[in-house]
Amino acid sequence: MLDFHRADLARLAARDRLRVLAPMAGKDFASNDYLGLANNPRLAAAMARAIEQGVPVGSGGSRLLRGNHPEHEALETEAAAFFGAEASLYFSSGYTANVAIMATLPQRGDLIVHDALVHASMHEGMTLSRATSVAAAHNDAGAFEQAIRTWRAQGGKGTPWIAVESLYSMDGDTASLADLMAVAERHDAMLVVDEAHATGVFGDRGQGLSSPGERVVTLHTCGKAMGCEGALVAGPAILRDYLVNRGRGFIFSTAPSPLMARGVREALRILADEPERRAALHARIALAGEHLARHGASARGTPIMPLILGDNGRTMRAAHALQARGFDIRGIRPPTVPVGAARLRLSITLNVEAADILALDQALQEVLA
């Protein structure tokens, strides 16, 4: 009984790929809490006021039953305005939202062309979709266009859907969104942009890297730079209504906490009211780029700076050595990244100071030697 599971875990361990849960400890070079809002006093105070006002912790049911709360609707109205979209819809997680988008919106006879490095949640949604899906070379707008042209030449008559991330979570590079939008316009396609790691970090108000429009659907997770939980899908109102009616991940899930919805509303206000947070973050990113790139870390002006070591064992030994020196840095191995591309994923947040970045510079010099 359970022999397969034991053997599979043993195989993972033999390849230095066994995962374990580890507590938060040391200087934060691992989280996605880019603006340091997860423990922000203003956010905590807003949640405390909401509790005093009687906003419930739990929703008690799905949104289509009794779980729809005024806090959900207020958040969705405010988020649509913040992101410049016609409408938005609140999900319990980014994973659930991405699965719902990809499984629900493209239809039979449509084509999904996705970047080769999109998140696992998009892949999960595509396995449930009735549409055909194909991968395009990473960050190559020409490859997306060629995939659509080939599909049309073979008789494809539906709608093409272009699926990308605006900021890639493991490589730290950004998508060529202007070029992809031009492809979408030439071929009457929809553009789906996962803004998970760009929301709060980029844009004059922290709205991310994409531009709103009638052919654009964006996903903004609330558990990264916004310091909360859940995800917001923003785009045309007709697609919001379609997800409410056809999105199984929305229909059959208990609604997110109304209390958390209030927290996300406050987080959006913080993004708009406190641009100095983004300025401080980008100053730390620049400092980290200057000092960590000499160890091989990729510095692209984003908070994600992977240091690719290749070998799984070496990567995990380096991560453990850095953790022992007081830095919370995690090793990332296949299948999250390609075989031979194991890495230390260095994440720059406002939870560390300039002195911590300089100390990490010295620690990397010692550990990698």
Coordinates of C-alpha atoms in Angstrom, one line a residue:
M1 CA 0.0 0.0 0.0
L2 CA 1.3 3.4 -1.0
D3 CA 4.5 1.8 -2.4
F4 CA 4.4 4.0 -5.5
H5 CA 4.3 7.1 -3.4
R6 CA 7.3 6.0 -1.3
A7 CA 9.3 5.0 -4.3
D8 CA 8.5 8.3 -6.1
L9 CA 9.6 10.4 -3.2
A10 CA 12.8 8.3 -3.0
R11 CA 13.5 9.0 -6.6
L12 CA 13.0 12.7 -6.1
A13 CA 15.4 12.6 -3.1
A14 CA 18.0 10.8 -5.2
R15 CA 17.9 13.6 -7.8
D16 CA 18.1 16.4 -5.1
R17 CA 14.5 17.3 -6.0
L18 CA 12.6 16.4 -2.8
R19 CA 10.7 19.4 -1.5
V20 CA 10.1 20.1 2.2
L21 CA 8.4 22.9 4.0
A22 CA 10.7 25.3 5.8
P23 CA 9.7 28.2 8.1
M24 CA 10.4 31.8 7.5
A25 CA 13.8 32.6 9.0
G26 CA 16.5 35.1 8.2
K27 CA 16.6 38.2 6.0
D28 CA 13.9 38.0 3.3
F29 CA 15.4 37.4 -0.1
A30 CA 12.8 34.8 -0.9
S31 CA 9.3 36.2 -0.7
N32 CA 7.1 38.1 -3.2
D33 CA 6.2 40.7 -0.6
Y34 CA 7.9 43.3 -2.8
L35 CA 6.5 46.4 -1.1
G36 CA 6.6 45.0 2.4
L37 CA 2.8 45.3 2.8
A38 CA 2.2 41.9 4.4
N39 CA 2.9 43.4 7.9
N40 CA 2.0 46.9 7.0
P41 CA 0.4 48.9 10.0
R42 CA -2.0 50.8 7.7
L43 CA -3.2 47.5 6.2
A44 CA -3.6 45.9 9.6
A45 CA -5.5 48.9 10.9
A46 CA -7.9 48.8 8.0
M47 CA -8.6 45.1 8.7
A48 CA -9.1 45.8 12.4
R49 CA -11.7 48.6 11.6
A50 CA -13.5 46.2 9.3
I51 CA -13.8 43.6 12.1
E52 CA -15.2 46.3 14.4
Q53 CA -17.7 47.2 11.7
G54 CA -18.9 43.6 11.5
V55 CA -17.3 42.6 8.2
P56 CA -17.2 38.7 8.4
V57 CA -14.1 36.6 8.3
G58 CA -15.8 33.9 6.2
S59 CA -18.2 34.2 3.3
G60 CA -20.3 31.1 4.1
G61 CA -20.8 29.9 0.6
S62 CA -20.1 30.5 -3.1
R63 CA -20.7 33.9 -4.7
L64 CA -23.8 32.5 -6.5
L65 CA -25.4 31.2 -3.3
R66 CA -25.2 33.3 -0.2
G67 CA -21.5 34.1 -0.3
N68 CA -21.7 37.3 -2.3
H69 CA -20.8 40.2 0.0
P70 CA -20.9 44.0 -0.5
E71 CA -17.1 44.0 0.2
H72 CA -16.5 41.7 -2.8
E73 CA -18.5 44.0 -5.1
A74 CA -16.9 47.2 -3.7
L75 CA -13.5 45.7 -4.3
E76 CA -14.3 44.7 -7.9
T77 CA -15.6 48.1 -8.7
E78 CA -12.6 49.8 -7.2
A79 CA -10.2 47.4 -8.8
A80 CA -11.7 47.8 -12.3
A81 CA -11.1 51.6 -12.0
F82 CA -7.6 51.1 -10.6
F83 CA -6.5 48.9 -13.5
G84 CA -8.4 50.8 -16.1
A85 CA -10.7 47.9 -17.1
E86 CA -14.4 47.7 -17.7
A87 CA -14.9 45.1 -14.9
S88 CA -13.0 42.8 -12.5
L89 CA -13.7 39.6 -10.6
Y90 CA -12.2 38.5 -7.3
F91 CA -10.9 34.9 -6.9
S92 CA -9.5 33.2 -3.9
S93 CA -6.0 32.7 -5.5
G94 CA -4.0 33.5 -8.6
Y95 CA -3.7 29.8 -9.4
T96 CA -7.5 29.4 -9.4
A97 CA -8.0 32.5 -11.4
N98 CA -5.5 31.5 -14.1
V99 CA -7.0 28.0 -14.4
A100 CA -10.5 29.6 -14.8
I101 CA -9.3 32.1 -17.4
M102 CA -7.6 29.5 -19.6
A103 CA -10.2 26.7 -19.1
T104 CA -13.3 29.0 -19.6
L105 CA -12.7 31.9 -22.0
P106 CA -11.1 30.3 -25.1
Q107 CA -13.6 28.1 -26.9
R108 CA -13.6 25.0 -29.1
G109 CA -12.1 26.0 -32.4
D110 CA -10.0 28.8 -30.8
L111 CA -6.2 28.7 -30.5
I112 CA -4.2 29.5 -27.4
V113 CA -0.6 30.5 -28.1
H114 CA 1.3 30.7 -24.8
D115 CA 4.8 31.7 -24.0
A116 CA 6.9 28.6 -23.2
L117 CA 7.6 29.9 -19.7
V118 CA 4.1 30.7 -18.5
H119 CA 3.1 29.6 -15.0
A120 CA 1.9 26.1 -14.2
S121 CA -1.6 27.5 -13.4
M122 CA -2.0 28.5 -17.1
H123 CA -0.9 25.0 -18.2
E124 CA -3.4 23.5 -15.8
G125 CA -6.2 25.6 -17.3
M126 CA -5.1 24.8 -20.9
T127 CA -5.4 21.0 -20.1
L128 CA -9.1 21.7 -19.2
S129 CA -9.8 24.0 -22.2
R130 CA -11.6 23.0 -25.4
A131 CA -9.3 25.1 -27.4
T132 CA -6.1 23.9 -29.1
S133 CA -2.9 25.2 -27.4
V134 CA 0.6 25.6 -28.7
A135 CA 3.8 27.0 -27.1
A136 CA 5.8 29.9 -28.6
A137 CA 9.5 30.5 -28.0
H138 CA 10.0 32.7 -24.9
N139 CA 9.6 36.4 -25.4
D140 CA 9.5 36.0 -29.2
A141 CA 6.6 38.0 -30.6
G142 CA 7.4 36.7 -34.1
A143 CA 7.0 33.1 -32.9
F144 CA 3.5 34.0 -31.6
E145 CA 2.6 35.5 -34.9
Q146 CA 3.9 32.6 -36.9
A147 CA 1.9 30.1 -34.8
I148 CA -1.3 32.1 -35.5
R149 CA -0.5 32.3 -39.3
T150 CA 0.2 28.5 -39.4
W151 CA -3.0 27.8 -37.6
R152 CA -5.0 30.0 -40.0
A153 CA -3.3 28.4 -43.0
Q154 CA -4.4 25.0 -41.7
G155 CA -8.1 26.2 -41.5
G156 CA -8.3 27.7 -38.0
K157 CA -11.3 30.0 -37.9
G158 CA -11.8 30.8 -34.2
T159 CA -10.2 33.4 -32.0
P160 CA -6.5 33.3 -31.2
W161 CA -5.6 33.8 -27.5
I162 CA -2.1 35.0 -26.6
A163 CA -1.1 34.1 -23.1
V164 CA 2.0 35.5 -21.4
E165 CA 3.3 36.8 -18.1
S166 CA 4.3 40.5 -17.9
L167 CA 7.2 39.7 -15.5
Y168 CA 8.4 36.1 -15.4
S169 CA 8.6 34.7 -11.9
M170 CA 11.7 32.6 -12.3
D171 CA 13.8 34.6 -14.9
G172 CA 12.9 38.1 -13.9
D173 CA 12.5 39.3 -17.5
T174 CA 9.6 41.2 -18.9
A175 CA 7.4 40.4 -21.9
S176 CA 7.4 42.6 -25.1
L177 CA 3.8 43.6 -24.5
A178 CA 3.7 46.3 -27.2
D179 CA 4.8 43.8 -29.8
L180 CA 2.4 41.2 -28.6
M181 CA -0.5 43.7 -28.7
A182 CA 0.4 44.5 -32.2
V183 CA 0.2 40.8 -33.1
A184 CA -3.2 40.6 -31.3
E185 CA -4.5 43.6 -33.3
R186 CA -3.3 42.2 -36.6
H187 CA -4.9 38.8 -36.1
D188 CA -8.0 39.9 -34.1
A189 CA -6.7 38.0 -31.1
M190 CA -7.2 38.4 -27.3
L191 CA -4.2 39.0 -25.1
V192 CA -4.1 37.4 -21.6
V193 CA -1.5 38.9 -19.3
D194 CA -0.6 37.4 -15.9
E195 CA 0.6 40.5 -14.0
A196 CA 1.2 38.6 -10.8
H197 CA 4.8 39.8 -10.2
A198 CA 4.4 43.3 -11.8
T199 CA 1.3 44.5 -10.0
G200 CA 2.4 47.1 -7.4
V201 CA 5.9 47.1 -8.7
F202 CA 5.5 48.8 -12.1
G203 CA 3.1 51.5 -13.4
D204 CA 2.6 55.0 -12.2
R205 CA 0.2 53.7 -9.6
G206 CA 1.4 50.2 -9.4
Q207 CA -1.1 48.9 -12.0
G208 CA 1.4 46.7 -13.7
L209 CA 3.0 46.7 -17.2
S210 CA 0.0 46.1 -19.5
S211 CA -2.3 48.6 -21.0
P212 CA -6.1 48.1 -20.7
G213 CA -8.2 47.5 -23.8
E214 CA -11.1 45.6 -25.3
R215 CA -8.9 42.7 -26.3
V216 CA -6.9 42.5 -23.0
V217 CA -7.5 40.3 -19.9
T218 CA -5.2 40.8 -17.0
L219 CA -4.7 38.9 -13.8
H220 CA -3.4 40.7 -10.7
T221 CA -2.6 38.6 -7.6
C222 CA -3.2 40.2 -4.3
G223 CA -0.7 38.0 -2.3
K224 CA 2.5 39.5 -3.6
A225 CA 3.2 43.2 -3.7
M226 CA -0.3 43.9 -2.3
G227 CA 0.4 41.9 0.8
C228 CA -3.0 40.2 1.0
E229 CA -4.6 37.1 -0.6
G230 CA -6.6 36.3 -3.7
A231 CA -6.5 37.5 -7.3
L232 CA -8.4 40.0 -9.5
V233 CA -9.2 39.3 -13.2
A234 CA -9.7 42.5 -15.1
G235 CA -11.0 43.1 -18.6
P236 CA -14.1 43.5 -20.7
A237 CA -17.4 43.2 -18.7
I238 CA -18.7 40.5 -21.0
L239 CA -15.8 38.2 -20.0
R240 CA -16.4 38.9 -16.3
D241 CA -20.0 37.9 -16.8
Y242 CA -18.9 34.8 -18.7
L243 CA -16.6 33.7 -15.9
V244 CA -19.5 34.1 -13.4
N245 CA -21.7 31.9 -15.6
R246 CA -19.3 29.4 -17.0
G247 CA -16.1 29.4 -14.8
R248 CA -16.2 26.3 -12.7
G249 CA -13.4 27.5 -10.5
F250 CA -15.5 30.5 -9.6
I251 CA -19.0 28.9 -9.5
F252 CA -18.1 25.9 -7.3
S253 CA -15.7 27.6 -4.9
T254 CA -16.5 29.2 -1.6
A255 CA -16.2 32.9 -2.0
P256 CA -13.1 34.6 -0.7
S257 CA -13.2 36.2 2.8
P258 CA -15.1 39.5 2.8
L259 CA -12.5 40.6 5.4
M260 CA -9.7 40.0 3.0
A261 CA -11.6 41.8 0.2
R262 CA -11.5 44.9 2.5
G263 CA -7.8 44.4 3.0
V264 CA -7.2 44.3 -0.8
R265 CA -9.2 47.5 -1.2
E266 CA -6.9 49.2 1.3
A267 CA -3.8 47.7 -0.4
L268 CA -5.0 49.3 -3.7
R269 CA -5.2 52.7 -1.9
I270 CA -1.7 52.2 -0.5
L271 CA -0.4 51.5 -4.0
A272 CA -1.9 54.8 -5.2
D273 CA -1.1 56.9 -2.2
E274 CA 2.4 55.8 -1.5
P275 CA 4.5 55.9 -4.7
E276 CA 7.6 56.3 -2.5
R277 CA 7.4 52.6 -1.8
R278 CA 8.0 51.8 -5.5
A279 CA 10.8 54.3 -5.6
A280 CA 12.5 52.8 -2.6
L281 CA 12.1 49.3 -4.1
H282 CA 13.6 50.3 -7.4
A283 CA 16.5 51.9 -5.5
R284 CA 17.1 48.6 -3.8
I285 CA 16.8 46.7 -7.1
A286 CA 19.5 49.0 -8.6
L287 CA 21.8 48.4 -5.7
A288 CA 21.3 44.7 -5.8
G289 CA 21.9 44.6 -9.5
E290 CA 25.2 46.5 -9.0
H291 CA 26.5 44.1 -6.4
L292 CA 24.9 40.7 -7.0
A293 CA 25.3 40.6 -10.8
R294 CA 29.1 40.1 -10.4
H295 CA 28.2 36.7 -8.8
G296 CA 26.2 35.8 -11.9
A297 CA 22.8 37.0 -10.8
S298 CA 20.6 38.2 -13.6
A299 CA 19.9 42.0 -13.2
R300 CA 17.1 43.2 -15.5
G301 CA 15.7 46.0 -13.4
T302 CA 13.1 43.8 -11.7
P303 CA 12.9 42.4 -8.2
I304 CA 13.6 38.9 -9.4
M305 CA 17.3 38.1 -9.8
P306 CA 17.9 34.4 -10.5
L307 CA 21.5 33.1 -10.0
I308 CA 21.6 30.0 -12.1
L309 CA 24.0 27.3 -10.8
G310 CA 22.7 24.4 -12.9
D311 CA 23.3 21.4 -10.7
N312 CA 20.5 20.6 -8.2
G313 CA 22.9 19.5 -5.4
R314 CA 25.1 22.5 -5.7
T315 CA 22.1 24.8 -5.7
M316 CA 20.7 23.3 -2.5
R317 CA 24.0 23.3 -0.8
A318 CA 24.5 27.0 -1.6
A319 CA 20.9 27.8 -0.4
H320 CA 21.5 26.0 2.9
A321 CA 24.8 27.7 3.4
L322 CA 23.2 31.1 2.8
Q323 CA 20.4 30.2 5.2
A324 CA 22.9 29.3 7.9
R325 CA 24.4 32.8 7.4
G326 CA 21.0 34.4 8.1
F327 CA 19.6 34.9 4.6
D328 CA 16.3 33.4 3.6
I329 CA 17.1 32.2 0.1
R330 CA 15.6 29.2 -1.6
G331 CA 16.9 26.9 -4.2
I332 CA 14.6 26.4 -7.3
R333 CA 14.9 23.0 -9.1
P334 CA 13.2 21.2 -11.9
P335 CA 10.3 20.8 -12.8
T336 CA 9.7 24.4 -11.7
V337 CA 12.7 25.4 -14.0
P338 CA 14.2 23.4 -16.9
V339 CA 16.6 20.5 -16.2
G340 CA 20.1 21.9 -15.8
A341 CA 18.8 25.3 -14.8
A342 CA 18.5 25.0 -11.0
R343 CA 19.0 28.4 -9.4
L344 CA 18.9 30.6 -6.4
R345 CA 15.9 32.9 -6.8
L346 CA 17.0 36.1 -5.3
S347 CA 14.0 38.3 -4.6
I348 CA 14.4 42.0 -3.7
T349 CA 11.8 43.5 -1.4
L350 CA 11.4 46.3 1.1
N351 CA 11.8 43.8 3.8
V352 CA 15.6 44.2 3.5
E353 CA 17.8 47.2 3.8
A354 CA 20.7 48.3 1.7
A355 CA 23.1 46.9 4.4
D356 CA 21.4 43.5 4.0
I357 CA 22.1 43.5 0.2
L358 CA 25.7 44.4 0.8
A359 CA 26.0 41.6 3.4
L360 CA 24.5 39.1 0.9
D361 CA 27.1 40.2 -1.7
Q362 CA 29.9 39.2 0.8
A363 CA 28.1 35.9 1.7
L364 CA 27.7 34.9 -1.9
Q365 CA 31.4 35.5 -2.5
E366 CA 32.2 33.1 0.3
V367 CA 29.6 30.5 -0.5
L368 CA 30.2 30.3 -4.2
A369 CA 33.9 30.1 -3.8

